Amino acid sequence: MVQSYMLPVQTAATVFPLLAVLLFLPSAVVLYRRHGVLSRWRALSLCAFGYYLLTAVCLTLIPLPRLTPDFCRRFAAKADPEWTPGHTFTDIWREAGSDITVKTLVLQNPAVAGALFNLLLLLPLGLFLRYHFRRNLATTVALGFGLSLLFEATQGTALWGAYPCPYRLFDVDDLLTNTAGAALGWFLAGPLLRRLPSIASLDAKALARRPVPLGRRLTALTVDMIGVGAVTLVGLAVGLHQRGLTPAVVLGTPLLVCVCWFGLAPWATGTTPGKRLLRLELVDGAGQRPALWQLLLRSLPHGVLLTPMLAFGALVGVDVLVGRSLVGSLREVRADGVLALLVRVLLTDPSVVLLILAPAALMLLADEPNIRETIAFPLNGNAQDLLMGAPSEVDDARLRELHLSLRKPPPANK
């Protein structure tokens, strides 16, 4: 019986990482909008809740039976729902037979094991609803009953018509036991509330340390980049349809979109679309809306950083949409000169461009005002590295070590 439970648990453990990656950005947006911060404890609790729900669904549906010609005959006993409340006690007595002992009635009774499983299935739901979501008992019971009803209806309708006949029984006792398990979990969460710190208090401490966390800004930047990429893709598709892809279109479209998105849009509305979604605004040192020239200057690093990546990604996207190969798009770039050379370098080896633009990316992510803060060996205006003291004169000992000598130029005749 334990083996039948291991497959659903293993399935949930395999699927959950993929779902977590897909749902991370929307979840982060919702949590930052609602709480202003995404603390580690809240994220851990939410991930645990998501993994539990996925495991509960897998335990309800998996293993999926093989569809054979005699499928309905194999599961004929599951066809009619069980509407009699309390029949579980009859099943326990029948499984025990004439041997009335603790071993047969409880320890080795499959009916008891099934009832215990149904009780424990939604017990974590009650824990999470009280601790993480701060729901009362009535709401917990209602949600537990609704989730259990969804599970039983899925079983009773043969996976909503995916199979010709039900392969699991719709049981009213399971419905009642699941709901009781959710209520029991709510009561057990009481001691946890007294011992564990509340998530709201942890959020308040995190906001006190940093009112606008770095993760919130990164989430807004990610949303902005997705929006800029989508608009750039549409612009290049329109350009391809109208006049074909030229270097000016390939490089100018993402740059123009970046200037409008990160410069003109904040000037008109006070924030970028991504920051508006995260309830953030752009202000200068005095707390006022920045001037247009400041916003345009601020948008230049975004444009310089994103233009090569967006041009390459959008070209690939256009190729997919219009059914052309990447070589075909490269041939569409009909021009000579610096722009054409840059586009060809971008398409053939984009990693070179990304490597060159890495300091600009780090500057944006770290929210540094100067790109020198993110360059490995920054130079001042005189091309000097003050940290390393370079360039500097080489002493005689080092020259002898390298078997080198310096010949000084003869003095100029006066």
Short mmCIF file of C-alpha atoms in Angstrom, two decimals:
data_model
loop_
_atom_site.label_atom_id
_atom_site.label_comp_id
_atom_site.label_asym_id
_atom_site.label_seq_id
_atom_site.Cartn_x
_atom_site.Cartn_y
_atom_site.Cartn_z
CA MET A 1 0.00 0.00 0.00
CA VAL A 2 2.92 2.29 0.70
CA GLN A 3 4.18 1.76 -2.84
CA SER A 4 0.89 3.04 -4.26
CA TYR A 5 1.46 6.32 -2.42
CA MET A 6 5.10 6.70 -3.48
CA LEU A 7 4.36 7.16 -7.19
CA PRO A 8 2.13 10.24 -6.67
CA VAL A 9 4.68 11.76 -4.28
CA GLN A 10 7.51 11.17 -6.75
CA THR A 11 5.41 12.63 -9.56
CA ALA A 12 4.74 15.78 -7.54
CA ALA A 13 8.44 16.11 -6.70
CA THR A 14 9.29 15.89 -10.40
CA VAL A 15 6.65 18.32 -11.67
CA PHE A 16 6.87 20.94 -8.91
CA PRO A 17 10.23 22.53 -9.91
CA LEU A 18 8.91 23.22 -13.41
CA LEU A 19 5.69 24.70 -12.06
CA ALA A 20 7.66 26.80 -9.58
CA VAL A 21 9.75 28.31 -12.37
CA LEU A 22 6.68 29.05 -14.50
CA LEU A 23 4.70 30.58 -11.65
CA PHE A 24 7.52 32.47 -9.93
CA LEU A 25 7.15 35.77 -11.78
CA PRO A 26 3.34 36.05 -11.51
CA SER A 27 3.51 35.00 -7.86
CA ALA A 28 6.23 37.56 -7.14
CA VAL A 29 4.17 40.31 -8.79
CA VAL A 30 1.10 39.45 -6.71
CA LEU A 31 3.04 39.20 -3.44
CA TYR A 32 4.99 42.41 -3.99
CA ARG A 33 1.79 44.26 -4.85
CA ARG A 34 0.01 42.93 -1.79
CA HIS A 35 2.75 42.98 0.84
CA GLY A 36 5.50 45.17 -0.61
CA VAL A 37 8.12 42.54 0.15
CA LEU A 38 8.80 38.86 -0.48
CA SER A 39 10.53 37.58 2.63
CA ARG A 40 12.30 34.25 2.62
CA TRP A 41 9.93 32.79 5.20
CA ARG A 42 6.87 33.78 3.17
CA ALA A 43 8.41 32.38 -0.01
CA LEU A 44 9.32 29.12 1.76
CA SER A 45 5.84 28.79 3.25
CA LEU A 46 4.20 29.49 -0.09
CA CYS A 47 6.41 26.95 -1.89
CA ALA A 48 5.58 24.34 0.74
CA PHE A 49 1.87 25.07 0.30
CA GLY A 50 2.13 24.76 -3.49
CA TYR A 51 4.03 21.49 -3.24
CA TYR A 52 1.46 20.14 -0.79
CA LEU A 53 -1.45 21.00 -3.11
CA LEU A 54 0.29 19.37 -6.06
CA THR A 55 0.98 16.26 -3.99
CA ALA A 56 -2.66 16.11 -2.85
CA VAL A 57 -3.84 16.30 -6.46
CA CYS A 58 -1.41 13.56 -7.50
CA LEU A 59 -2.51 11.35 -4.61
CA THR A 60 -6.10 11.77 -5.76
CA LEU A 61 -5.52 10.94 -9.43
CA ILE A 62 -2.35 8.87 -9.74
CA PRO A 63 -1.67 6.14 -10.72
CA LEU A 64 -3.69 6.53 -13.89
CA PRO A 65 -5.01 3.18 -15.11
CA ARG A 66 -4.32 1.85 -18.57
CA LEU A 67 -7.24 2.18 -20.95
CA THR A 68 -8.17 -1.31 -22.19
CA PRO A 69 -11.26 -2.76 -23.92
CA ASP A 70 -12.46 -4.25 -20.62
CA PHE A 71 -11.83 -1.03 -18.66
CA CYS A 72 -15.40 -0.60 -17.40
CA ARG A 73 -15.61 -4.25 -16.40
CA ARG A 74 -12.37 -4.01 -14.44
CA PHE A 75 -13.66 -1.05 -12.43
CA ALA A 76 -17.33 -2.05 -12.25
CA ALA A 77 -17.28 -1.76 -8.45
CA LYS A 78 -16.40 1.95 -8.74
CA ALA A 79 -19.26 2.85 -11.06
CA ASP A 80 -21.93 3.61 -8.43
CA PRO A 81 -21.20 6.38 -5.89
CA GLU A 82 -21.36 5.54 -2.21
CA TRP A 83 -23.90 7.89 -0.62
CA THR A 84 -24.29 6.18 2.77
CA PRO A 85 -22.66 8.18 5.58
CA GLY A 86 -20.76 6.11 8.12
CA HIS A 87 -20.36 3.03 5.94
CA THR A 88 -16.63 3.14 6.75
CA PHE A 89 -17.36 1.53 10.13
CA THR A 90 -19.17 -1.29 8.36
CA ASP A 91 -16.16 -1.76 6.09
CA ILE A 92 -13.83 -1.87 9.09
CA TRP A 93 -15.96 -4.54 10.77
CA ARG A 94 -16.20 -6.57 7.56
CA GLU A 95 -12.43 -6.43 6.97
CA ALA A 96 -11.80 -7.64 10.53
CA GLY A 97 -14.00 -10.69 10.03
CA SER A 98 -14.49 -12.85 13.08
CA ASP A 99 -11.10 -11.99 14.58
CA ILE A 100 -11.93 -9.10 16.92
CA THR A 101 -8.51 -7.86 17.99
CA VAL A 102 -6.64 -4.58 17.87
CA LYS A 103 -4.45 -5.99 15.13
CA THR A 104 -7.29 -6.91 12.81
CA LEU A 105 -9.56 -4.00 13.68
CA VAL A 106 -6.94 -1.23 13.56
CA LEU A 107 -3.34 -2.09 12.80
CA GLN A 108 -3.82 -4.28 9.73
CA ASN A 109 -7.25 -3.14 8.61
CA PRO A 110 -7.19 -1.57 5.11
CA ALA A 111 -10.43 0.31 5.80
CA VAL A 112 -8.80 2.03 8.79
CA ALA A 113 -5.74 2.87 6.69
CA GLY A 114 -7.96 4.41 4.01
CA ALA A 115 -9.88 6.48 6.55
CA LEU A 116 -6.64 7.66 8.16
CA PHE A 117 -5.26 8.64 4.75
CA ASN A 118 -8.39 10.69 4.00
CA LEU A 119 -8.09 12.39 7.38
CA LEU A 120 -4.44 13.31 6.79
CA LEU A 121 -4.93 14.36 3.16
CA LEU A 122 -6.32 17.81 3.96
CA LEU A 123 -4.81 18.23 7.42
CA PRO A 124 -1.92 20.36 6.04
CA LEU A 125 -4.52 22.52 4.30
CA GLY A 126 -5.91 23.55 7.68
CA LEU A 127 -2.39 24.28 8.93
CA PHE A 128 -1.56 26.53 5.99
CA LEU A 129 -4.93 28.28 5.98
CA ARG A 130 -4.56 29.31 9.60
CA TYR A 131 -0.84 30.08 9.72
CA HIS A 132 -0.05 31.45 6.26
CA PHE A 133 -3.39 32.84 5.10
CA ARG A 134 -4.89 33.71 8.53
CA ARG A 135 -8.29 32.14 7.83
CA ASN A 136 -10.82 31.33 10.54
CA LEU A 137 -12.33 27.92 11.27
CA ALA A 138 -15.50 28.43 9.23
CA THR A 139 -13.54 29.46 6.14
CA THR A 140 -11.16 26.54 6.60
CA VAL A 141 -14.02 24.04 6.85
CA ALA A 142 -15.71 25.53 3.78
CA LEU A 143 -12.51 25.46 1.72
CA GLY A 144 -11.68 21.95 2.90
CA PHE A 145 -15.16 20.74 1.96
CA GLY A 146 -14.93 22.45 -1.43
CA LEU A 147 -11.52 20.97 -2.24
CA SER A 148 -12.63 17.52 -1.12
CA LEU A 149 -15.78 17.82 -3.22
CA LEU A 150 -13.61 18.73 -6.21
CA PHE A 151 -11.47 15.65 -5.64
CA GLU A 152 -14.47 13.35 -5.26
CA ALA A 153 -16.22 14.85 -8.30
CA THR A 154 -13.07 14.33 -10.35
CA GLN A 155 -13.02 10.69 -9.32
CA GLY A 156 -16.76 10.19 -9.78
CA THR A 157 -16.79 11.70 -13.27
CA ALA A 158 -13.91 9.51 -14.48
CA LEU A 159 -11.46 12.40 -14.56
CA TRP A 160 -14.12 14.68 -16.06
CA GLY A 161 -14.78 12.35 -18.95
CA ALA A 162 -11.19 11.43 -19.76
CA TYR A 163 -12.04 7.77 -19.07
CA PRO A 164 -15.21 5.93 -20.11
CA CYS A 165 -15.91 4.81 -16.53
CA PRO A 166 -14.82 5.92 -13.04
CA TYR A 167 -11.72 4.14 -11.78
CA ARG A 168 -12.06 5.52 -8.25
CA LEU A 169 -15.12 5.63 -6.04
CA PHE A 170 -17.08 8.75 -5.16
CA ASP A 171 -17.48 8.26 -1.41
CA VAL A 172 -19.41 10.57 0.90
CA ASP A 173 -17.38 9.32 3.87
CA ASP A 174 -14.20 10.49 2.14
CA LEU A 175 -15.81 13.89 1.76
CA LEU A 176 -16.61 14.08 5.47
CA THR A 177 -13.24 12.71 6.56
CA ASN A 178 -11.30 15.13 4.36
CA THR A 179 -13.26 18.06 5.78
CA ALA A 180 -12.63 16.83 9.32
CA GLY A 181 -8.92 16.63 8.51
CA ALA A 182 -8.86 20.26 7.38
CA ALA A 183 -10.58 21.31 10.62
CA LEU A 184 -8.13 19.23 12.67
CA GLY A 185 -5.22 20.91 10.91
CA TRP A 186 -6.67 24.31 11.78
CA PHE A 187 -6.76 23.38 15.48
CA LEU A 188 -3.23 21.95 15.38
CA ALA A 189 -1.96 25.21 13.90
CA GLY A 190 -2.78 26.99 17.16
CA PRO A 191 0.41 25.89 18.97
CA LEU A 192 2.43 26.74 15.85
CA LEU A 193 1.14 30.30 15.92
CA ARG A 194 2.50 30.70 19.44
CA ARG A 195 5.94 29.30 18.60
CA LEU A 196 6.64 30.45 15.05
CA PRO A 197 7.03 34.12 14.09
CA SER A 198 4.15 35.54 12.11
CA ILE A 199 4.81 36.17 8.45
CA ALA A 200 3.40 39.69 8.75
CA SER A 201 5.94 40.60 11.44
CA LEU A 202 8.79 39.25 9.31
CA ASP A 203 7.54 41.30 6.37
CA ALA A 204 7.41 44.41 8.55
CA LYS A 205 11.01 43.90 9.66
CA ALA A 206 12.15 43.42 6.07
CA LEU A 207 10.35 46.59 4.96
CA ALA A 208 11.86 48.52 7.86
CA ARG A 209 15.35 47.52 6.72
CA ARG A 210 14.69 48.36 3.07
CA PRO A 211 11.37 49.92 2.02
CA VAL A 212 11.92 49.03 -1.65
CA PRO A 213 13.73 45.67 -1.79
CA LEU A 214 16.06 44.81 -4.62
CA GLY A 215 13.87 41.86 -5.58
CA ARG A 216 10.93 44.17 -6.11
CA ARG A 217 12.92 46.35 -8.50
CA LEU A 218 14.27 43.30 -10.31
CA THR A 219 10.75 41.95 -10.71
CA ALA A 220 9.61 45.27 -12.16
CA LEU A 221 12.63 45.30 -14.49
CA THR A 222 11.83 41.75 -15.62
CA VAL A 223 8.25 42.73 -16.42
CA ASP A 224 9.53 45.77 -18.32
CA MET A 225 11.98 43.66 -20.30
CA ILE A 226 9.23 41.20 -21.23
CA GLY A 227 7.04 44.10 -22.36
CA VAL A 228 9.85 45.71 -24.35
CA GLY A 229 10.64 42.37 -25.96
CA ALA A 230 7.02 41.82 -26.97
CA VAL A 231 6.69 45.31 -28.47
CA THR A 232 10.02 44.90 -30.27
CA LEU A 233 8.89 41.59 -31.72
CA VAL A 234 5.72 43.19 -33.04
CA GLY A 235 7.68 46.12 -34.47
CA LEU A 236 10.15 43.89 -36.28
CA ALA A 237 7.34 41.72 -37.61
CA VAL A 238 5.65 44.83 -39.00
CA GLY A 239 8.96 46.04 -40.44
CA LEU A 240 9.55 42.68 -42.07
CA HIS A 241 6.11 42.77 -43.61
CA GLN A 242 6.42 46.35 -44.86
CA ARG A 243 9.97 46.86 -46.09
CA GLY A 244 12.07 43.92 -44.97
CA LEU A 245 14.75 43.81 -42.31
CA THR A 246 17.45 46.43 -42.67
CA PRO A 247 20.16 47.20 -40.11
CA ALA A 248 18.36 50.41 -39.18
CA VAL A 249 15.16 48.48 -38.49
CA VAL A 250 16.88 45.65 -36.62
CA LEU A 251 18.84 47.92 -34.29
CA GLY A 252 16.63 50.99 -34.33
CA THR A 253 13.38 49.28 -33.34
CA PRO A 254 14.52 47.93 -29.94
CA LEU A 255 16.41 51.15 -29.21
CA LEU A 256 13.33 53.25 -29.99
CA VAL A 257 11.14 50.97 -27.88
CA CYS A 258 13.57 51.25 -24.95
CA VAL A 259 13.63 55.04 -25.17
CA CYS A 260 9.83 55.20 -25.24
CA TRP A 261 9.38 52.57 -22.54
CA PHE A 262 12.03 53.77 -20.10
CA GLY A 263 12.09 57.46 -21.03
CA LEU A 264 8.89 58.86 -22.48
CA ALA A 265 6.48 56.62 -20.57
CA PRO A 266 7.87 57.59 -17.12
CA TRP A 267 7.90 61.24 -18.17
CA ALA A 268 4.19 61.06 -19.06
CA THR A 269 2.96 58.75 -16.29
CA GLY A 270 5.64 58.92 -13.60
CA THR A 271 6.71 55.29 -13.91
CA THR A 272 7.32 52.46 -16.33
CA PRO A 273 4.59 49.87 -16.94
CA GLY A 274 6.54 47.26 -14.98
CA LYS A 275 7.06 49.57 -12.02
CA ARG A 276 3.41 50.60 -12.13
CA LEU A 277 2.46 46.93 -11.90
CA LEU A 278 4.68 46.66 -8.81
CA ARG A 279 3.31 49.97 -7.44
CA LEU A 280 6.62 51.81 -7.77
CA GLU A 281 7.29 55.33 -8.98
CA LEU A 282 10.37 57.07 -10.31
CA VAL A 283 11.50 60.10 -8.31
CA ASP A 284 14.68 62.12 -8.15
CA GLY A 285 16.72 62.98 -5.07
CA ALA A 286 14.19 65.64 -4.07
CA GLY A 287 11.26 63.24 -4.33
CA GLN A 288 9.95 64.85 -7.51
CA ARG A 289 9.26 63.37 -10.92
CA PRO A 290 12.51 63.40 -12.93
CA ALA A 291 12.87 65.74 -15.88
CA LEU A 292 12.63 64.44 -19.41
CA TRP A 293 16.36 64.74 -20.06
CA GLN A 294 17.09 62.73 -16.90
CA LEU A 295 14.72 59.98 -17.96
CA LEU A 296 16.13 59.87 -21.48
CA LEU A 297 19.65 59.71 -20.07
CA ARG A 298 18.54 56.96 -17.73
CA SER A 299 17.01 55.00 -20.62
CA LEU A 300 20.28 54.92 -22.56
CA PRO A 301 21.88 52.08 -20.51
CA HIS A 302 18.70 50.07 -20.95
CA GLY A 303 18.78 50.67 -24.67
CA VAL A 304 22.49 49.91 -25.01
CA LEU A 305 22.10 46.74 -22.97
CA LEU A 306 18.83 45.46 -24.37
CA THR A 307 19.16 46.41 -28.05
CA PRO A 308 21.54 43.57 -29.06
CA MET A 309 19.67 40.98 -27.01
CA LEU A 310 16.26 42.12 -28.21
CA ALA A 311 17.41 42.34 -31.81
CA PHE A 312 18.70 38.78 -31.72
CA GLY A 313 15.73 37.40 -29.79
CA ALA A 314 13.21 39.26 -31.90
CA LEU A 315 14.81 38.05 -35.13
CA VAL A 316 14.53 34.49 -33.88
CA GLY A 317 10.92 35.16 -32.91
CA VAL A 318 10.13 36.65 -36.31
CA ASP A 319 11.71 33.60 -37.93
CA VAL A 320 9.42 31.35 -35.93
CA LEU A 321 6.32 33.42 -36.69
CA VAL A 322 6.90 33.81 -40.41
CA GLY A 323 8.48 30.41 -40.94
CA ARG A 324 11.89 31.56 -42.12
CA SER A 325 15.27 30.32 -41.10
CA LEU A 326 17.78 32.47 -39.27
CA VAL A 327 19.93 32.48 -42.40
CA GLY A 328 16.96 33.84 -44.32
CA SER A 329 16.62 36.70 -41.86
CA LEU A 330 20.33 37.37 -42.13
CA ARG A 331 19.97 37.67 -45.88
CA GLU A 332 17.15 40.14 -45.33
CA VAL A 333 19.68 42.53 -43.79
CA ARG A 334 20.57 44.15 -47.07
CA ALA A 335 23.14 46.83 -46.36
CA ASP A 336 26.82 47.45 -45.88
CA GLY A 337 28.75 49.43 -43.35
CA VAL A 338 28.97 49.48 -39.57
CA LEU A 339 25.31 48.71 -38.88
CA ALA A 340 25.29 45.68 -41.14
CA LEU A 341 28.54 44.44 -39.61
CA LEU A 342 27.13 44.86 -36.10
CA VAL A 343 23.98 42.95 -37.00
CA ARG A 344 25.97 40.12 -38.53
CA VAL A 345 28.25 39.89 -35.50
CA LEU A 346 25.18 39.87 -33.27
CA LEU A 347 23.55 37.05 -35.20
CA THR A 348 26.65 34.91 -35.55
CA ASP A 349 28.06 35.28 -32.03
CA PRO A 350 25.81 37.21 -29.63
CA SER A 351 27.91 36.15 -26.64
CA VAL A 352 30.60 38.64 -27.67
CA VAL A 353 28.15 41.51 -27.46
CA LEU A 354 26.72 40.27 -24.18
CA LEU A 355 30.21 40.03 -22.71
CA ILE A 356 30.94 43.61 -23.67
CA LEU A 357 27.64 44.80 -22.21
CA ALA A 358 27.95 42.83 -18.96
CA PRO A 359 29.11 45.87 -16.92
CA ALA A 360 26.06 47.83 -18.08
CA ALA A 361 23.80 44.96 -17.03
CA LEU A 362 25.42 44.79 -13.60
CA MET A 363 25.05 48.55 -13.21
CA LEU A 364 21.30 48.31 -13.82
CA LEU A 365 20.82 45.31 -11.53
CA ALA A 366 22.87 46.82 -8.69
CA ASP A 367 21.24 50.23 -9.16
CA GLU A 368 24.64 51.94 -9.33
CA PRO A 369 24.82 55.50 -10.67
CA ASN A 370 28.18 54.99 -12.41
CA ILE A 371 29.29 52.16 -14.66
CA ARG A 372 32.77 52.33 -13.12
CA GLU A 373 31.32 50.63 -10.03
CA THR A 374 30.67 47.44 -12.02
CA ILE A 375 33.81 47.32 -14.18
CA ALA A 376 36.55 44.96 -13.04
CA PHE A 377 39.36 47.51 -13.51
CA PRO A 378 37.76 50.96 -13.75
CA LEU A 379 39.89 53.81 -15.07
CA ASN A 380 39.67 57.47 -14.25
CA GLY A 381 39.62 60.30 -16.74
CA ASN A 382 43.38 59.97 -17.26
CA ALA A 383 43.13 56.24 -18.07
CA GLN A 384 44.66 55.32 -14.70
CA ASP A 385 43.68 52.46 -12.41
CA LEU A 386 44.09 54.03 -8.98
CA LEU A 387 43.41 50.77 -7.15
CA MET A 388 46.19 48.87 -8.90
CA GLY A 389 48.41 51.89 -9.36
CA ALA A 390 48.61 51.36 -13.09
CA PRO A 391 50.24 52.37 -15.28
CA SER A 392 53.43 52.78 -13.25
CA GLU A 393 57.18 52.51 -13.73
CA VAL A 394 58.86 49.10 -13.51
CA ASP A 395 61.73 48.91 -11.01
CA ASP A 396 65.17 47.53 -11.86
CA ALA A 397 64.72 44.32 -9.84
CA ARG A 398 61.70 43.28 -11.88
CA LEU A 399 63.51 44.11 -15.12
CA ARG A 400 66.47 41.93 -14.13
CA GLU A 401 64.10 39.11 -13.20
CA LEU A 402 62.59 39.24 -16.68
CA HIS A 403 65.97 39.74 -18.37
CA LEU A 404 64.90 43.05 -19.77
CA SER A 405 66.60 46.39 -19.98
CA LEU A 406 65.42 49.85 -20.83
CA ARG A 407 67.30 52.08 -23.15
CA LYS A 408 66.59 55.66 -22.42
CA PRO A 409 66.50 57.99 -25.38
CA PRO A 410 69.51 60.24 -25.73
CA PRO A 411 69.05 63.71 -24.36
CA ALA A 412 67.86 66.20 -26.87
CA ASN A 413 70.44 68.67 -28.12
CA LYS A 414 69.87 72.11 -26.80
#
